[in-house]
JSON list of C-alpha atoms in Angstrom, two decimals:
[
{"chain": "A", "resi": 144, "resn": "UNK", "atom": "CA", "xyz": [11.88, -21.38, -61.62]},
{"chain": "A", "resi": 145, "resn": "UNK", "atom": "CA", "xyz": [10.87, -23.49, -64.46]},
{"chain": "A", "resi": 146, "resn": "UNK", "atom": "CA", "xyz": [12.23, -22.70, -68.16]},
{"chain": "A", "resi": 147, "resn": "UNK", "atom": "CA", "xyz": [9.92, -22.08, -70.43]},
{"chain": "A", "resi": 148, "resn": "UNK", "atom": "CA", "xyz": [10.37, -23.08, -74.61]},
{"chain": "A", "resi": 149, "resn": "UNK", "atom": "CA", "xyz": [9.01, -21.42, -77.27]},
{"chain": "A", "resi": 150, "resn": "UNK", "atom": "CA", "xyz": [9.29, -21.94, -80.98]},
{"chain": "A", "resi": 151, "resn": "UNK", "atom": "CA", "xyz": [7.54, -21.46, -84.53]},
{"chain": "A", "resi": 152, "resn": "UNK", "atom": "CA", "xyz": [4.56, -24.00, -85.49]},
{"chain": "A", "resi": 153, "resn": "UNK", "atom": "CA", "xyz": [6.09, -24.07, -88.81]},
{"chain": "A", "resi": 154, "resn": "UNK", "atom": "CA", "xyz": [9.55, -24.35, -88.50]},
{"chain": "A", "resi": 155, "resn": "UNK", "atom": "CA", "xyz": [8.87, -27.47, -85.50]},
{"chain": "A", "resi": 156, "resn": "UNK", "atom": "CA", "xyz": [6.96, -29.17, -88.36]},
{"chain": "A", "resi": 157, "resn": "UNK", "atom": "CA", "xyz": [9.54, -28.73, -90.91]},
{"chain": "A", "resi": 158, "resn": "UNK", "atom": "CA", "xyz": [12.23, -29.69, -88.62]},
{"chain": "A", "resi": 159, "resn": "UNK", "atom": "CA", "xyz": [10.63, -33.15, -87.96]},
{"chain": "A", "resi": 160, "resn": "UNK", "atom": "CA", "xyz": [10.27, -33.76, -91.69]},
{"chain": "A", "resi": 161, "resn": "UNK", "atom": "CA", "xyz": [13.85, -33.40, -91.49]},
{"chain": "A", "resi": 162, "resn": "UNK", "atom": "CA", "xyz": [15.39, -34.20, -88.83]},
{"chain": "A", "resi": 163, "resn": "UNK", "atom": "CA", "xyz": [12.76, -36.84, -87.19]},
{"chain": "A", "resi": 164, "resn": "UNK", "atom": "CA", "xyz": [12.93, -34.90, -84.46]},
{"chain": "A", "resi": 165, "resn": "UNK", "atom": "CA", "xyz": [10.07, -32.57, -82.75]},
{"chain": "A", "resi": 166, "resn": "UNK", "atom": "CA", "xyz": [11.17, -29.49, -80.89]},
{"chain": "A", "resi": 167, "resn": "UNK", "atom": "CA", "xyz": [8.54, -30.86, -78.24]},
{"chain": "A", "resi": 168, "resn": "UNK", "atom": "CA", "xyz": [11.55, -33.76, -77.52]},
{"chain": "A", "resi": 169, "resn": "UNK", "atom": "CA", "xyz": [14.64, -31.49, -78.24]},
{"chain": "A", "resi": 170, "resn": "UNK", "atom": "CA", "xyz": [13.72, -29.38, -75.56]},
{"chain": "A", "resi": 171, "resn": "UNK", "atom": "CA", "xyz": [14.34, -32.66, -73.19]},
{"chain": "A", "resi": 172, "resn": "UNK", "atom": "CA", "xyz": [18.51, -32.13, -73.92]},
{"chain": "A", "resi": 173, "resn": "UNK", "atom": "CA", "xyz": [18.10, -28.97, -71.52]},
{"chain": "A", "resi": 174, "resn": "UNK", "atom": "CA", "xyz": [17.21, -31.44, -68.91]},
{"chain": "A", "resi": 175, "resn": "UNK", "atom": "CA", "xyz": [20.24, -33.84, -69.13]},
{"chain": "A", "resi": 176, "resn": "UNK", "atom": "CA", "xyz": [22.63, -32.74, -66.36]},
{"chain": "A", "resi": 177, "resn": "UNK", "atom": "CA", "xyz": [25.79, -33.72, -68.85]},
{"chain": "A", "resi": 178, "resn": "UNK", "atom": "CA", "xyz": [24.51, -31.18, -71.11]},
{"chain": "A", "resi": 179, "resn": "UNK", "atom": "CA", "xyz": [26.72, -28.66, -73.11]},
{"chain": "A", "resi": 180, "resn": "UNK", "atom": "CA", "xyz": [26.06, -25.13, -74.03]},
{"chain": "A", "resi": 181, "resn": "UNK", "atom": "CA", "xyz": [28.33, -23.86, -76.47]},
{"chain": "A", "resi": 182, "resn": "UNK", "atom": "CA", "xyz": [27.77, -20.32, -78.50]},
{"chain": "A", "resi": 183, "resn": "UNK", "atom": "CA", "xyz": [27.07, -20.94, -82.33]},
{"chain": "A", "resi": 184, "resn": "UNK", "atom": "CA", "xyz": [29.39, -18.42, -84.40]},
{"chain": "A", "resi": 185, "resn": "UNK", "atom": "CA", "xyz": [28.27, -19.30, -87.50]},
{"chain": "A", "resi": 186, "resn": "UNK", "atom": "CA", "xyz": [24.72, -18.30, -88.14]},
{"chain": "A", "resi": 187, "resn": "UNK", "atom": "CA", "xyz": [22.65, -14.76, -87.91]},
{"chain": "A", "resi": 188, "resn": "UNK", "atom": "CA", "xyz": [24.05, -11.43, -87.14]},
{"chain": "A", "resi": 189, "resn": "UNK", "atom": "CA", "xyz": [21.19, -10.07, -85.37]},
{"chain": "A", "resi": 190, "resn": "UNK", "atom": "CA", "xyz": [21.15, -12.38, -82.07]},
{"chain": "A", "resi": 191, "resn": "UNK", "atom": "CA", "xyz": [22.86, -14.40, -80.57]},
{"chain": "A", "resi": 192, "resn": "UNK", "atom": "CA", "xyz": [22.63, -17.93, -80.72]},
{"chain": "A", "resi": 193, "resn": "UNK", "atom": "CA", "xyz": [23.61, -21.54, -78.81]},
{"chain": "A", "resi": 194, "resn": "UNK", "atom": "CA", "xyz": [23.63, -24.90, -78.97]},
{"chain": "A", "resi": 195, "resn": "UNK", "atom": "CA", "xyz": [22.67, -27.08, -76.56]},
{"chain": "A", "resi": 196, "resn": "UNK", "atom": "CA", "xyz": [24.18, -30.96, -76.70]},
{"chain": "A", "resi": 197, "resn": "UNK", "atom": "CA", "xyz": [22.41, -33.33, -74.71]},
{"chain": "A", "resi": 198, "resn": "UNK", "atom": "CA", "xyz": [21.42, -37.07, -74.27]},
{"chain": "A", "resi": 199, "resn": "UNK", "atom": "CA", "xyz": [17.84, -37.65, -74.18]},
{"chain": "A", "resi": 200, "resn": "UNK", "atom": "CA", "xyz": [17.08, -41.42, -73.71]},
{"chain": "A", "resi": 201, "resn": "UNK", "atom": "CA", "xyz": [19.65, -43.21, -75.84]},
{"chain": "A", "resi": 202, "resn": "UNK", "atom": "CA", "xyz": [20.38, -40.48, -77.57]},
{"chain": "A", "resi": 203, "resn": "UNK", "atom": "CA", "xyz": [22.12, -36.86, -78.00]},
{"chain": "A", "resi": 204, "resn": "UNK", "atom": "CA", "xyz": [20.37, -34.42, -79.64]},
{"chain": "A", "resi": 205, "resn": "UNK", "atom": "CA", "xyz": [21.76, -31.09, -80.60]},
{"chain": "A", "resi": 206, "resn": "UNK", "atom": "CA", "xyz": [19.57, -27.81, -80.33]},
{"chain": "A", "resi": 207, "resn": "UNK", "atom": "CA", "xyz": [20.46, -24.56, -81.59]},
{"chain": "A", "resi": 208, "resn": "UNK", "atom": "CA", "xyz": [18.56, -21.76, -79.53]},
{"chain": "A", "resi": 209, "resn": "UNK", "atom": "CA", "xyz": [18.21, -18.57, -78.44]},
{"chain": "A", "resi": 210, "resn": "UNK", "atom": "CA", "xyz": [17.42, -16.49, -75.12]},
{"chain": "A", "resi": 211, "resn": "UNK", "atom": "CA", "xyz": [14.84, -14.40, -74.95]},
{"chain": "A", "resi": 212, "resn": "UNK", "atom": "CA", "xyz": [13.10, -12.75, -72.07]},
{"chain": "A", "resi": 213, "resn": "UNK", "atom": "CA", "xyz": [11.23, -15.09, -70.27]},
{"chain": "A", "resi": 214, "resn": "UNK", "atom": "CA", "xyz": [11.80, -18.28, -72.55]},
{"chain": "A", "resi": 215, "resn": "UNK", "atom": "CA", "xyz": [14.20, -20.03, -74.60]},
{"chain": "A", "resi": 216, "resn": "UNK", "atom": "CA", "xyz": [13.20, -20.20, -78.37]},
{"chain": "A", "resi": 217, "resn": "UNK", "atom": "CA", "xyz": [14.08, -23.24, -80.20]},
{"chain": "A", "resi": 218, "resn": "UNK", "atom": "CA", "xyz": [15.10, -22.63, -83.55]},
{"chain": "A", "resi": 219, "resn": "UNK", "atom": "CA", "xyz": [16.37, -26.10, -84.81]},
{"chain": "A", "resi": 220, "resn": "UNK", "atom": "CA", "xyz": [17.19, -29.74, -83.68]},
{"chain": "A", "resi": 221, "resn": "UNK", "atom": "CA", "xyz": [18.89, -32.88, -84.68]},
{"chain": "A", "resi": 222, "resn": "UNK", "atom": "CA", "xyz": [20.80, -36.15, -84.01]},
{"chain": "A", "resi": 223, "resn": "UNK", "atom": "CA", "xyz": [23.63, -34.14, -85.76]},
{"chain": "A", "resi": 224, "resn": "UNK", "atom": "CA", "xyz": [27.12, -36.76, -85.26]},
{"chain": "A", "resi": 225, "resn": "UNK", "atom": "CA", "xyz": [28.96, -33.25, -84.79]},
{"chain": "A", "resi": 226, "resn": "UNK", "atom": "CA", "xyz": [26.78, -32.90, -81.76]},
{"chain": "A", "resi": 227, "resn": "UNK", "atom": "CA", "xyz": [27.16, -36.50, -80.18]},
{"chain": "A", "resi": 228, "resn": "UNK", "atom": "CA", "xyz": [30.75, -35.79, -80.78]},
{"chain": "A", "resi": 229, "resn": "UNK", "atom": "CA", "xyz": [31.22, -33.51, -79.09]},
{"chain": "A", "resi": 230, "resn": "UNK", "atom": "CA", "xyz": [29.11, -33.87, -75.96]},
{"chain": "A", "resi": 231, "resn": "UNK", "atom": "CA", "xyz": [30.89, -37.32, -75.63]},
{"chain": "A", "resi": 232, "resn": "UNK", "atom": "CA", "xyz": [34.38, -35.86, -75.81]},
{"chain": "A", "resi": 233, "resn": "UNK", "atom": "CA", "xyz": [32.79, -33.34, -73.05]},
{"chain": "A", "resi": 234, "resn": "UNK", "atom": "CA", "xyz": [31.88, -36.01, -71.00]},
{"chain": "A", "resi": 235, "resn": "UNK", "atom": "CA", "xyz": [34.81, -37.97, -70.82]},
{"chain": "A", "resi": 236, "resn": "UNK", "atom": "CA", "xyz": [36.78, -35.58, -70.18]},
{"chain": "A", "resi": 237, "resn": "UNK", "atom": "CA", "xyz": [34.83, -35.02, -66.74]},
{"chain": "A", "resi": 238, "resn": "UNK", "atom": "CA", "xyz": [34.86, -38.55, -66.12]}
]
């Protein structure tokens, strides 16, 4: 079964003005086999929300997300050095 993204027009534009990053390329960290899912605890009260951490060419790009039915929304996305962080503690600790 393939996942399917979604996410707001608007808020993908404003998040590449930004960040300099497109939610078209964030959605690539879901691919990276290293990747890290961790719950976010600081934002909204009315769902829940994630962040994904991982490396997308040279890169590691940190998405915050959300489930819903059939997709996973995108909400925002970054090079964030919190992110990189910790994906790369993550990752050598499995190595």
């Amino acid at each position: 079964m393939k996942i399917q993204f979604e996410w707001d027009d608007y808020k993908n534009e404003y998040n590449q003005q930004k960040h300099g990053v497109s939610f078209y390329e964030a959605q690539k960290a879901f691919g990276d086999p290293g990747r890290i899912i961790a719950i976010d605890t600081e934002h909204s009260q009315e769902e829940r929300r994630y962040y994904c951490f991982g490396k997308v060419g040279e890169h590691v790009i940190t998405v915050r997300f959300t489930y819903r039915e059939h997709s996973i929304r995108i909400i925002g996305a970054g090079y964030w050095r919190k992110g990189k962080k910790i994906y790369e503690e993550a990752q050598n600790k499995i190595h």
